[in-house]
XYZ file of C-alpha atoms in Angstrom:
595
model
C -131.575 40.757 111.304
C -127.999 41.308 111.660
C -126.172 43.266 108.563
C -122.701 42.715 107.572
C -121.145 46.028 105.613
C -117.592 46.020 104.019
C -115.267 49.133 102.527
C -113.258 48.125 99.284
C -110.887 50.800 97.933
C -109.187 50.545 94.420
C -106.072 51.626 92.653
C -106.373 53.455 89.676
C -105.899 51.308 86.277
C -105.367 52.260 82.767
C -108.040 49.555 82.300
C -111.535 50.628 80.704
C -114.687 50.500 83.182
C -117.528 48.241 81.924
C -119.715 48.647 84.848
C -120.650 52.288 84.713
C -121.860 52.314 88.816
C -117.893 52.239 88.976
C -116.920 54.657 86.576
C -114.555 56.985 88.132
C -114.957 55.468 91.649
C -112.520 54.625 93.903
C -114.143 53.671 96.875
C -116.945 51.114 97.752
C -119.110 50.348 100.602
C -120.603 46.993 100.184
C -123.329 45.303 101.692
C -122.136 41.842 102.681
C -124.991 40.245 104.352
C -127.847 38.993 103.995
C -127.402 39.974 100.440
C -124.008 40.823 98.782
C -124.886 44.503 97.174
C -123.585 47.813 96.098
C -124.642 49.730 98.386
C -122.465 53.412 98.089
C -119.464 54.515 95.882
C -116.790 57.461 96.413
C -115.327 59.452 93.380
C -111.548 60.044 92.914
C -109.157 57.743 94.981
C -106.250 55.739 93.894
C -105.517 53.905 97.123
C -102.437 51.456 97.438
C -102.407 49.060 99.485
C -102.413 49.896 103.611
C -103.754 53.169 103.390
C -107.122 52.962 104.140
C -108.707 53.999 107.412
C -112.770 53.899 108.477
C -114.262 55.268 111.032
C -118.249 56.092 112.026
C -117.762 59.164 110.486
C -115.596 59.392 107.889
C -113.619 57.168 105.294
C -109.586 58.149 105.264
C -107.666 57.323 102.267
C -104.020 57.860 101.484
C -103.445 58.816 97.522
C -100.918 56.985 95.381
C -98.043 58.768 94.399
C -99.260 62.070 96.353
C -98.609 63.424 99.537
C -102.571 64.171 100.288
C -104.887 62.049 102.266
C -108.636 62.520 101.003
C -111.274 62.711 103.689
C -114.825 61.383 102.560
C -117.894 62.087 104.878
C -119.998 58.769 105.337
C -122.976 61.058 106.852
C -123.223 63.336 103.435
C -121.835 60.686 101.392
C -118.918 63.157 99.854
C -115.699 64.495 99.629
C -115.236 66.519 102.845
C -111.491 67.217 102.260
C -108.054 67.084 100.732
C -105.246 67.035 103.607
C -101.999 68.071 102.232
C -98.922 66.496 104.093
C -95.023 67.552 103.487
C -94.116 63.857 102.622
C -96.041 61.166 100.349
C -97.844 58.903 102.506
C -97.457 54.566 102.779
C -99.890 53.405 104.932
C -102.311 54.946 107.542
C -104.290 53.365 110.408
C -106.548 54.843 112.871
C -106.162 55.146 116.586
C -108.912 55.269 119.473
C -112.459 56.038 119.445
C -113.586 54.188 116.400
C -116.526 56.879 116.167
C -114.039 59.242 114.549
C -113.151 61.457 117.820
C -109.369 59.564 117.257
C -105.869 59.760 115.741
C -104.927 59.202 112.706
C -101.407 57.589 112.325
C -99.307 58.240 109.006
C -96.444 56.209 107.774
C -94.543 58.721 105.461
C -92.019 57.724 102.598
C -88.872 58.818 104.657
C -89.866 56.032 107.692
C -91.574 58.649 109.761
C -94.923 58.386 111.948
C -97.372 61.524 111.878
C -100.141 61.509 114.106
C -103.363 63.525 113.161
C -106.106 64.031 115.810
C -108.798 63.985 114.403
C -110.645 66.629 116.856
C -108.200 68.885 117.450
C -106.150 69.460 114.918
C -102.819 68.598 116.391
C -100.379 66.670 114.376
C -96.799 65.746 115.659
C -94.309 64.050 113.668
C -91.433 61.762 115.158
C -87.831 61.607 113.463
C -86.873 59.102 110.972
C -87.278 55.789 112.646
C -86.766 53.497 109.591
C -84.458 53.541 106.432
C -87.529 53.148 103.924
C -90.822 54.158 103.665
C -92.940 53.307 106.463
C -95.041 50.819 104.296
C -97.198 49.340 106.851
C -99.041 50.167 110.322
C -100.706 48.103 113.291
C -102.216 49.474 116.150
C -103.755 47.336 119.254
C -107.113 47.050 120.554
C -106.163 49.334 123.922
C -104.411 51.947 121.323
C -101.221 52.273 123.629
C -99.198 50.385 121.092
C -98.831 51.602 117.494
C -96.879 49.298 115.273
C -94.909 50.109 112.168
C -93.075 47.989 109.406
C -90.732 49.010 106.189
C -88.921 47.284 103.418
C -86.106 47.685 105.564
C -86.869 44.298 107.367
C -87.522 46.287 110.690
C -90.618 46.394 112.714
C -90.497 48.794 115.562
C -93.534 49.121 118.410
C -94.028 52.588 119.760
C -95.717 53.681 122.841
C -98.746 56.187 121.991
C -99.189 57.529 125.276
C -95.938 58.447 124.931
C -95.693 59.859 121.740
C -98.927 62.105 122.696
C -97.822 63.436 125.377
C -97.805 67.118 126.109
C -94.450 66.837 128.556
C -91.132 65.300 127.089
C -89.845 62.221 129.072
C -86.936 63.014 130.969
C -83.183 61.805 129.565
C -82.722 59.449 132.169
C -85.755 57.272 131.338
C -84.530 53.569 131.015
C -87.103 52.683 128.335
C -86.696 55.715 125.847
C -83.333 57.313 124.919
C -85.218 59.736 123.198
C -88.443 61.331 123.464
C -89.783 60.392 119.859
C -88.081 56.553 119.825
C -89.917 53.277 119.422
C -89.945 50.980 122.709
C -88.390 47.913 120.830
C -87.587 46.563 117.365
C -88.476 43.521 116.082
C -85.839 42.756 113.380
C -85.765 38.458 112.979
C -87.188 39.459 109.787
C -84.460 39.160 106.493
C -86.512 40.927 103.582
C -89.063 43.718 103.527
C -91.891 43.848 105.708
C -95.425 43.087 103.572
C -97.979 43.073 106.078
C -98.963 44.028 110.037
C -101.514 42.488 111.704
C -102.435 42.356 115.665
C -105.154 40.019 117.714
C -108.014 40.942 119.188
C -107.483 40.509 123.006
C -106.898 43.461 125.297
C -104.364 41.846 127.730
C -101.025 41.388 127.963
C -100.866 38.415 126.173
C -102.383 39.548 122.616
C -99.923 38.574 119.404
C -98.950 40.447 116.662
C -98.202 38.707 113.218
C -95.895 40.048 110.778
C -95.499 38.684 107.024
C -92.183 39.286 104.828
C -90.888 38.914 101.526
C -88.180 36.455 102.983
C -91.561 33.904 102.687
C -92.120 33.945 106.263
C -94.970 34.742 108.623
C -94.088 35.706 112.633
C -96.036 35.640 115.578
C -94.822 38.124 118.332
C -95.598 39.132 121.783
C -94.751 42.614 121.051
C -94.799 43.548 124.707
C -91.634 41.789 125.204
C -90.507 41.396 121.656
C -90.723 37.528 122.048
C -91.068 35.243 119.163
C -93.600 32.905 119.873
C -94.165 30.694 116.251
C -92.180 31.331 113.024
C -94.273 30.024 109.947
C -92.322 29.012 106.817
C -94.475 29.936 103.734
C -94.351 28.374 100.203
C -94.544 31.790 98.279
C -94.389 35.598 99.165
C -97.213 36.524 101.672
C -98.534 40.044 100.709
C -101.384 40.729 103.101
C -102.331 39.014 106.806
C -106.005 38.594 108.334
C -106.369 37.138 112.012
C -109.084 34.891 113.074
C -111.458 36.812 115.203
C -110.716 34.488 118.393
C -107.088 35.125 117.112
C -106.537 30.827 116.656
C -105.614 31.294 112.723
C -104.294 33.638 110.365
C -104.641 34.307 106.404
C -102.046 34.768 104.257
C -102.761 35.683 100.311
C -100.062 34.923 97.770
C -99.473 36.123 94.629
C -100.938 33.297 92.472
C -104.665 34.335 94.225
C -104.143 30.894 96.585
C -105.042 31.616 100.494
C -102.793 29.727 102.997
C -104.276 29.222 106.560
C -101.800 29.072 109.465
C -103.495 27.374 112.211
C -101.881 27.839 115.460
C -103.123 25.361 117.832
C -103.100 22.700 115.077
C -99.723 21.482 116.494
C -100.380 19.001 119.710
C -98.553 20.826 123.037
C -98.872 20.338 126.868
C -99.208 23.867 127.056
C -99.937 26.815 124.947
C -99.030 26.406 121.325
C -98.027 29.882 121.040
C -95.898 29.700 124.396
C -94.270 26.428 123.954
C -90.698 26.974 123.766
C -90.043 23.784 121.765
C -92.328 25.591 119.144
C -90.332 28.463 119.406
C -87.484 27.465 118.597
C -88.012 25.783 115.767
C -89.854 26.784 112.581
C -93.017 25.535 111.487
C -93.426 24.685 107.586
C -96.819 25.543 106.324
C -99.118 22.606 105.201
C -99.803 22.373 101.496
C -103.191 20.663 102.139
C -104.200 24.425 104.116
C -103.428 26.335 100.955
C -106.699 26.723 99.200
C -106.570 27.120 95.681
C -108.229 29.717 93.572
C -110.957 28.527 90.861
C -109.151 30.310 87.940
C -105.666 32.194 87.512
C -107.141 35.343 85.940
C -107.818 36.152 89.791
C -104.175 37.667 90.005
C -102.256 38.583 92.839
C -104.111 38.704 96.635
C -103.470 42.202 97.353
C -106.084 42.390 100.604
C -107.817 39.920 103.031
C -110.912 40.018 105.870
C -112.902 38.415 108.019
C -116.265 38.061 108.359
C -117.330 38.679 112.168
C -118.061 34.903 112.736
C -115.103 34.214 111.311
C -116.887 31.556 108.774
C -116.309 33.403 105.530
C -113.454 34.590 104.302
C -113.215 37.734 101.542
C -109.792 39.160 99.112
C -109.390 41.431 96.965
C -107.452 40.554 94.154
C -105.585 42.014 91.206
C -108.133 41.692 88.895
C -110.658 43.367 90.710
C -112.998 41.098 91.500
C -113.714 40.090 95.284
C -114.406 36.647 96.345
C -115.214 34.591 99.207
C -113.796 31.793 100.824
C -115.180 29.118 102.944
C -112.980 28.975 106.064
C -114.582 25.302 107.265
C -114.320 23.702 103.818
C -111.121 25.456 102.922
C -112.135 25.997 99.259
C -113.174 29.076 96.896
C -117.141 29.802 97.443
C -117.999 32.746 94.973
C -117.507 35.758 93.023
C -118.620 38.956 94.976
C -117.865 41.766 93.137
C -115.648 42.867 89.986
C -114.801 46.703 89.933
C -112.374 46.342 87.116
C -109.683 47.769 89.081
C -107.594 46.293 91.644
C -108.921 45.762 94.730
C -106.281 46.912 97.473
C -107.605 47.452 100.743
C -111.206 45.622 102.326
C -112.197 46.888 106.051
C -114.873 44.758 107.356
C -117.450 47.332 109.608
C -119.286 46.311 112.774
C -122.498 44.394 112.031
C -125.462 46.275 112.539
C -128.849 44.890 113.926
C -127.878 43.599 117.226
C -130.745 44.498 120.085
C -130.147 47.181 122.564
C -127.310 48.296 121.046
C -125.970 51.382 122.918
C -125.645 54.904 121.521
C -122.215 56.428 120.978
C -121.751 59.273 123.159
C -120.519 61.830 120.452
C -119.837 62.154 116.831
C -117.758 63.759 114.660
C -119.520 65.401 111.792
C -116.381 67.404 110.242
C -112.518 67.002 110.951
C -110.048 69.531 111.782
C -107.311 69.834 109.340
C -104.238 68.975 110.637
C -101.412 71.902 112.560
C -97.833 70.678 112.760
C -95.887 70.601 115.790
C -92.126 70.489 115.549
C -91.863 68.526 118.610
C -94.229 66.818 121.266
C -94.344 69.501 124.004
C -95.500 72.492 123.106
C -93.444 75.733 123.316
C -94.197 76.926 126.641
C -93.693 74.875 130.114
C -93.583 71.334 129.950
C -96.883 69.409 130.520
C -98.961 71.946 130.498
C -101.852 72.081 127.947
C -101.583 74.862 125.358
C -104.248 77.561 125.693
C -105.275 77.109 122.290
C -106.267 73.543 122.257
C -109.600 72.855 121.702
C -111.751 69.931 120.882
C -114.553 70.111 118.229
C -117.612 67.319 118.623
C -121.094 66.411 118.838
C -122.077 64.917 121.928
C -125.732 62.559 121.036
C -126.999 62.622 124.401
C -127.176 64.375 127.566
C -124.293 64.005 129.643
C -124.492 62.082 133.632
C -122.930 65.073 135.267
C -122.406 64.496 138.733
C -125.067 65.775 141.271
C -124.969 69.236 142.140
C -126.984 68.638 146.075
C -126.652 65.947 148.488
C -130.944 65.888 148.407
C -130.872 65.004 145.219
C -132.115 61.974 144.304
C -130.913 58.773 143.229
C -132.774 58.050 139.505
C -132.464 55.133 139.101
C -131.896 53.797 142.547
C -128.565 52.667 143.504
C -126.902 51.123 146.740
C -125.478 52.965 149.163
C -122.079 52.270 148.636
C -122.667 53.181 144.662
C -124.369 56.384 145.813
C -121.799 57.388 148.230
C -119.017 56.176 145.367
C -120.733 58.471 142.953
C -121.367 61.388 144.999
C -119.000 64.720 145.066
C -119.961 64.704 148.653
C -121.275 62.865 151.476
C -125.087 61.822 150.839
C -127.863 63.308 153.073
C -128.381 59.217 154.420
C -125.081 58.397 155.308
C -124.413 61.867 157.594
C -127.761 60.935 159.314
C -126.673 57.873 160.153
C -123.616 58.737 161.094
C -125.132 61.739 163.706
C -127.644 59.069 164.736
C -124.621 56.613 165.834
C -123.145 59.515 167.442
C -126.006 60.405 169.702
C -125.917 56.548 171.175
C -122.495 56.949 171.899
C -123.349 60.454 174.100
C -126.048 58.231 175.712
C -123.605 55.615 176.639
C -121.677 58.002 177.960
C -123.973 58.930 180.532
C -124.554 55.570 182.407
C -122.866 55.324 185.244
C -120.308 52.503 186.426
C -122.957 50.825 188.398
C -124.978 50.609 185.690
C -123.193 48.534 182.608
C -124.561 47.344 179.865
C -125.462 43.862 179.492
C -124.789 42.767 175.724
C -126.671 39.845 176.142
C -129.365 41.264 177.709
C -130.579 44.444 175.969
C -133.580 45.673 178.094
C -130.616 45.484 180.890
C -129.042 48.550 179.475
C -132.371 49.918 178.625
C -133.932 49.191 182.455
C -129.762 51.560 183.775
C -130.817 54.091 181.540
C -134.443 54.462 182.973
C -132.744 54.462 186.349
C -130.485 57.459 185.286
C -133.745 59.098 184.444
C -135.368 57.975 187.859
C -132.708 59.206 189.662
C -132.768 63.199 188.052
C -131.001 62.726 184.510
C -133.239 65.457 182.599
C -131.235 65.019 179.029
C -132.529 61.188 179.179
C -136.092 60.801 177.251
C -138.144 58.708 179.033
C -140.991 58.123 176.247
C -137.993 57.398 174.194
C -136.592 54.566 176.255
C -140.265 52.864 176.443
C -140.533 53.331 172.952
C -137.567 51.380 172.682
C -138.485 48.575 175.199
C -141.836 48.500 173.222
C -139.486 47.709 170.316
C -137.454 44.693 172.094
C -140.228 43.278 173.398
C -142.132 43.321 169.731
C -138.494 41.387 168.296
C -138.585 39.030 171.360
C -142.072 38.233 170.007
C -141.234 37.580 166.726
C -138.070 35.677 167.270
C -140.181 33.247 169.447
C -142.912 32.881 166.827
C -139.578 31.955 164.116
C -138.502 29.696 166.547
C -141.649 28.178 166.997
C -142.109 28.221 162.895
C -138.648 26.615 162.727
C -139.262 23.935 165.086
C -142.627 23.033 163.340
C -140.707 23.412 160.045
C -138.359 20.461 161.397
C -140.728 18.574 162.815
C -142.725 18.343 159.552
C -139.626 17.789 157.468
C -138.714 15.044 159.922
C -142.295 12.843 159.326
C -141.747 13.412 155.204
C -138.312 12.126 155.157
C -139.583 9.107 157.205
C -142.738 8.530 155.142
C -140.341 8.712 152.095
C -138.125 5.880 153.266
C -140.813 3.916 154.516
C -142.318 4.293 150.706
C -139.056 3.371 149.413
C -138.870 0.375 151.141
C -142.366 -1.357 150.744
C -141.793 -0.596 146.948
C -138.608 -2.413 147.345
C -140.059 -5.242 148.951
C -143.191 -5.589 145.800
C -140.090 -5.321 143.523
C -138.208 -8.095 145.644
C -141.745 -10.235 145.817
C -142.509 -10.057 141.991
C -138.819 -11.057 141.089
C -139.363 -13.902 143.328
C -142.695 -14.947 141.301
C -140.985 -14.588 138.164
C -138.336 -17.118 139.087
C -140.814 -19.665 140.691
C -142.748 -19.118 136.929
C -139.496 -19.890 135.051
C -138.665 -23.145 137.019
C -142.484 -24.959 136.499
C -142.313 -23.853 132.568
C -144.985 -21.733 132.624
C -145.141 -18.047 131.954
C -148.078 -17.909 134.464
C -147.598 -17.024 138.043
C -150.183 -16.826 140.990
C -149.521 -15.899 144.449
C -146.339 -16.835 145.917
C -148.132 -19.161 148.223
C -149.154 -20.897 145.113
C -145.688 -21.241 143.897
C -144.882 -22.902 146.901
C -147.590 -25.917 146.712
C -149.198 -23.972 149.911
C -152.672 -22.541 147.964
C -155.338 -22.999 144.989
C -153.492 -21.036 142.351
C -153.226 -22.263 138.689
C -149.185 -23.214 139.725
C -150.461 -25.665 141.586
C -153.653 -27.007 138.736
C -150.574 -27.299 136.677
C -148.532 -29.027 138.629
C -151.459 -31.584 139.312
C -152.142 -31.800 135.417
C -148.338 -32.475 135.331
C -148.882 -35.924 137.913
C -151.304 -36.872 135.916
C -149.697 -36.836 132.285
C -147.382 -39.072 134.212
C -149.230 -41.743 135.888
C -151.370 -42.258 132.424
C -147.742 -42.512 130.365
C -146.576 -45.059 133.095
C -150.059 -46.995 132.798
C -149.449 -47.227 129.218
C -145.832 -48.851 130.028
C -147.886 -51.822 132.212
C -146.362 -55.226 133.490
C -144.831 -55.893 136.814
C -142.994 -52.421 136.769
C -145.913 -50.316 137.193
C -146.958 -52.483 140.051
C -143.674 -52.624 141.952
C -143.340 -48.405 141.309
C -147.183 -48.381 142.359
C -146.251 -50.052 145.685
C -143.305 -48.673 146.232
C -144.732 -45.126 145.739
C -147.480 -46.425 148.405
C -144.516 -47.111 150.692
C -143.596 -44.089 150.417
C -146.704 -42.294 150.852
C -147.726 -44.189 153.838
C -145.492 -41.934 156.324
């Protein structure tokens, strides 16, 4: 049975806690299928909104009002550590393996990116990219785009190859002025940026969607800083969820309502998102897609997610309770939770329960606290790896080194293109062969002109060679060559007896296909025959047929009783006429019987 598992993470409120499971608790991790529970809680966390990470591992949340990050173990289920930082801290997002061997990114108050990893320790900061606080971060399925958004209307996408780097790019790069600069900005945007969300796909063509406080919703390809489909939204959007098959996005407003913004629901020729009549002009939200919430006590919308079907839809709201949504009716379903706080950040987790699942390869059971670098090389030569750096994890499973022989062997078998692929070397099998092809090309070698090979023939070249051998050529074999011939003349047999098999095969296939048609046509000819009888039956007005020579006055069937019966009823209703008529029709029907 599949189980669906969700992380909820609340901001402190001066409001009392009824429920005492919640009392001083900032963190939740809820069981969300089959049966909505409580399933673990985490002690001292204000979280605002965008500044929760999860990994495997660990649980990362960004404190309000405080320039710490608190780092919660999910294997010991406690506080593993406070991480200081020099600046308060907006919005955090994590990068990479999703086991917890990753980066953590940082958007800092003073619209700069930090990036933590995880495993190392290393943390490198970029210069002040936006004029607020970096309030909001996205990062793509491949991780080689990170983006960030600020109240300063701006969205900018970096590259994190780039940025994590070891060597500086060099001034005359085209795409970077600077080392530490975003690839692009995306600034169509005319208020502050709310909410960053990106699609699912790993290809060039995967979206972004951006929501603003100018009551608009954007969908970009971010790897050309296109606009694809501007949405124009009723109220302020304050958080975004994408469809898992990336065909609709969520937008919660402050009133608790959800809006859906389908985008294929507009008919196109071509792509929706890549239609450039869409493109150019705005798309107004419909009012029949905003579903309503039961109750205004709800408050404000302040997170959304997805269930991994995509059927159900779950917020977090103002109030603290957390709902559901039914995305196929559109309408409010039920009440969750309420955790008397509000509810800012929900991260759906992976369902569990799937067969044959595989094992991750390594696991992080405690983080290495961050070290600041002042720039993203190192000081020493460029590109080169600092002797220091080290990475701390627990691989959960032997590793598939690479073979340390060529005899080795192959567990479990492979072909031997795979084996030679996988190999540091050549295998054993493939340098045999190869010394076995060589020592036919020596014996070639040492026929003489006279003697050439006949391709068509192959005991030709076999019956030159045993005259070399006649004639005093001691490095040619002799038992060799007849234990060749032996060998062509064992093929010869059994390409006759295929031949033989094959003609037989033919032969046989030949008489079924003729039986068949000859099947298919006497049963065409009974279908023909009774469809014949049945017509003869309709004409005499009597649902009884005999043989057709019956039908035809020719035999003794009942067709022909009938029609006899049928004379009869006839001559006795002209008898009953009498007079002179029945005399003159008697003798004129003799008349006409005498011939």
């Amino acid at each position: 049975m599949l189980t669906e598992t969700f992380v909820s993470a609340l901001l402190s409120s001066p409001k009392p806690k009824s429920n005492s499971a919640v009392k001083d608790a900032g963190i939740h991790i809820h069981d969300f299928q089959p049966t909505p529970a409580l399933k673990t809680s985490f002690k001292k966390s204000s979280t605002p909104s965008n500044c929760l990470a999860v990994s495997a591992s660990h649980i990362f949340a960004a404190q309000a009002e405080k320039a710490v990050v608190h780092v919660y173990s999910r294997e010991r289920g406690n506080q593993e550590a406070i991480v200081p930082f020099p600046e308060r801290i907006h919005s955090i997002v994590l990068v990479g393996d999703a086991n917890g061997a990753g980066v953590l990114a940082l958007g800092t108050e003073e619209g700069r990116i930090v990036l933590w990893e995880l495993c190392t320790g290393r943390s490198i900061s970029t210069p002040q990219s936006h004029l607020q606080a970096v309030t909001t971060l996205a990062v793509e399925p491949t991780s080689n785009f990170l983006l960030s958004g600020s109240p300063d209307s701006n969205i900018h996408v970096w590259s994190l190859p780039a940025l994590l780097s070891f060597s500086q790019p060099s001034s005359t790069d085209s795409i970077q002025t600077s080392p530490r600069s975003p690839r692009r900005s995306l600034s169509n945007h005319r208020a502050a940026i709310t909410h960053l969300v990106t699609g699912h796909g790993s290809s060039v063509t995967n979206i972004a969607v951006s929501a603003s406080q100018d009551n608009t919703c954007i969908v970009w390809d971010y790897h050309t800083g296109t606009l694809l489909r501007t949405f124009l939204l009723p109220s302020t959007p304050l958080c975004l969820a994408l469809d898992p098959a990336d065909r609709a996005c969520y937008a919660g407003y402050e009133d608790g309502s959800i809006q859906l913004l389908d985008f294929y629901k507009t008919p196109s020729l071509t792509n929706t998102l890549y239609d450039p009549a869409q493109q150019a002009t705005p798309s107004q939200a419909p009012l029949v897609d905003r579903w309503a919430p039961p109750n205004e006590s709800l408050g404000a919308v302040h997170c959304v997610a997805v269930n991994y079907e995509g059927t159900t839809l779950i917020t977090g709201h103002q109030s603290g309770k957390i709902v559901s949504w039914d995305v196929a009716k559109g309408r409010y379903v039920t009440e969750l939770f309420d955790v008397s706080a509000p509810v800012t950040n929900l991260y759906m987790l992976s369902p569990t329960g799937f067969p044959h699942t595989p094992k991750a390869a390594l696991t992080v059971h405690n983080i290495v606290k961050p070290r600041y670098e002042t720039s993203l090389s190192h000081h020493g030569e460029a590109g080169v790896v600092p002797a220091n750096y080290s990475f701390a994890a627990h691989f959960t499973s032997s590793l598939h080194l690479p073979r340390l022989t060529a005899d080795e062997p192959l567990t479990p078998p492979l072909s031997g293109f795979d084996a030679a692929l996988d190999h540091p070397w050549f295998p054993t099998a493939i340098l045999d062969e190869g010394l076995a092809e060589l020592a036919s090309w020596d014996l070639a070698s040492t026929l003489t002109p006279t003697n050439k090979t006949d391709h068509l023939n192959p005991s030709s070249s076999l019956d030159g060679a045993a005259d070399v051998h006649d004639h005093g050529d001691e490095r040619e074999d002799t038992s060799d060559i007849n234990a060749l011939k032996s060998q062509i003349a064992d093929l010869n047999t059994l390409i006759q007896a295929q031949h033989k098999t094959q003609k037989w095969t033919w032969e046989k296939l030949l008489e079924l296909n003729t039986w068949r048609f000859e099947r298919e046509k006497r049963d065409m000819d009974v279908e023909m025959e009774m469809e014949r009888n049945d017509v003869v039956a309709v004409r005499n007005g009597n649902g009884t047929v005999g043989s057709a020579g019956d039908s035809e006055g020719q035999g003794h069937g009942e067709v022909g009783e009938d029609r006899m019966d049928e004379d009869d009823d006839e001559d006795e209703d002209e008898d009953e006429d009498g007079g002179m008529d029945e005399e003159e029709e008697d003798g004129s029907g003799a008349d006409q019987s005498t011939p």
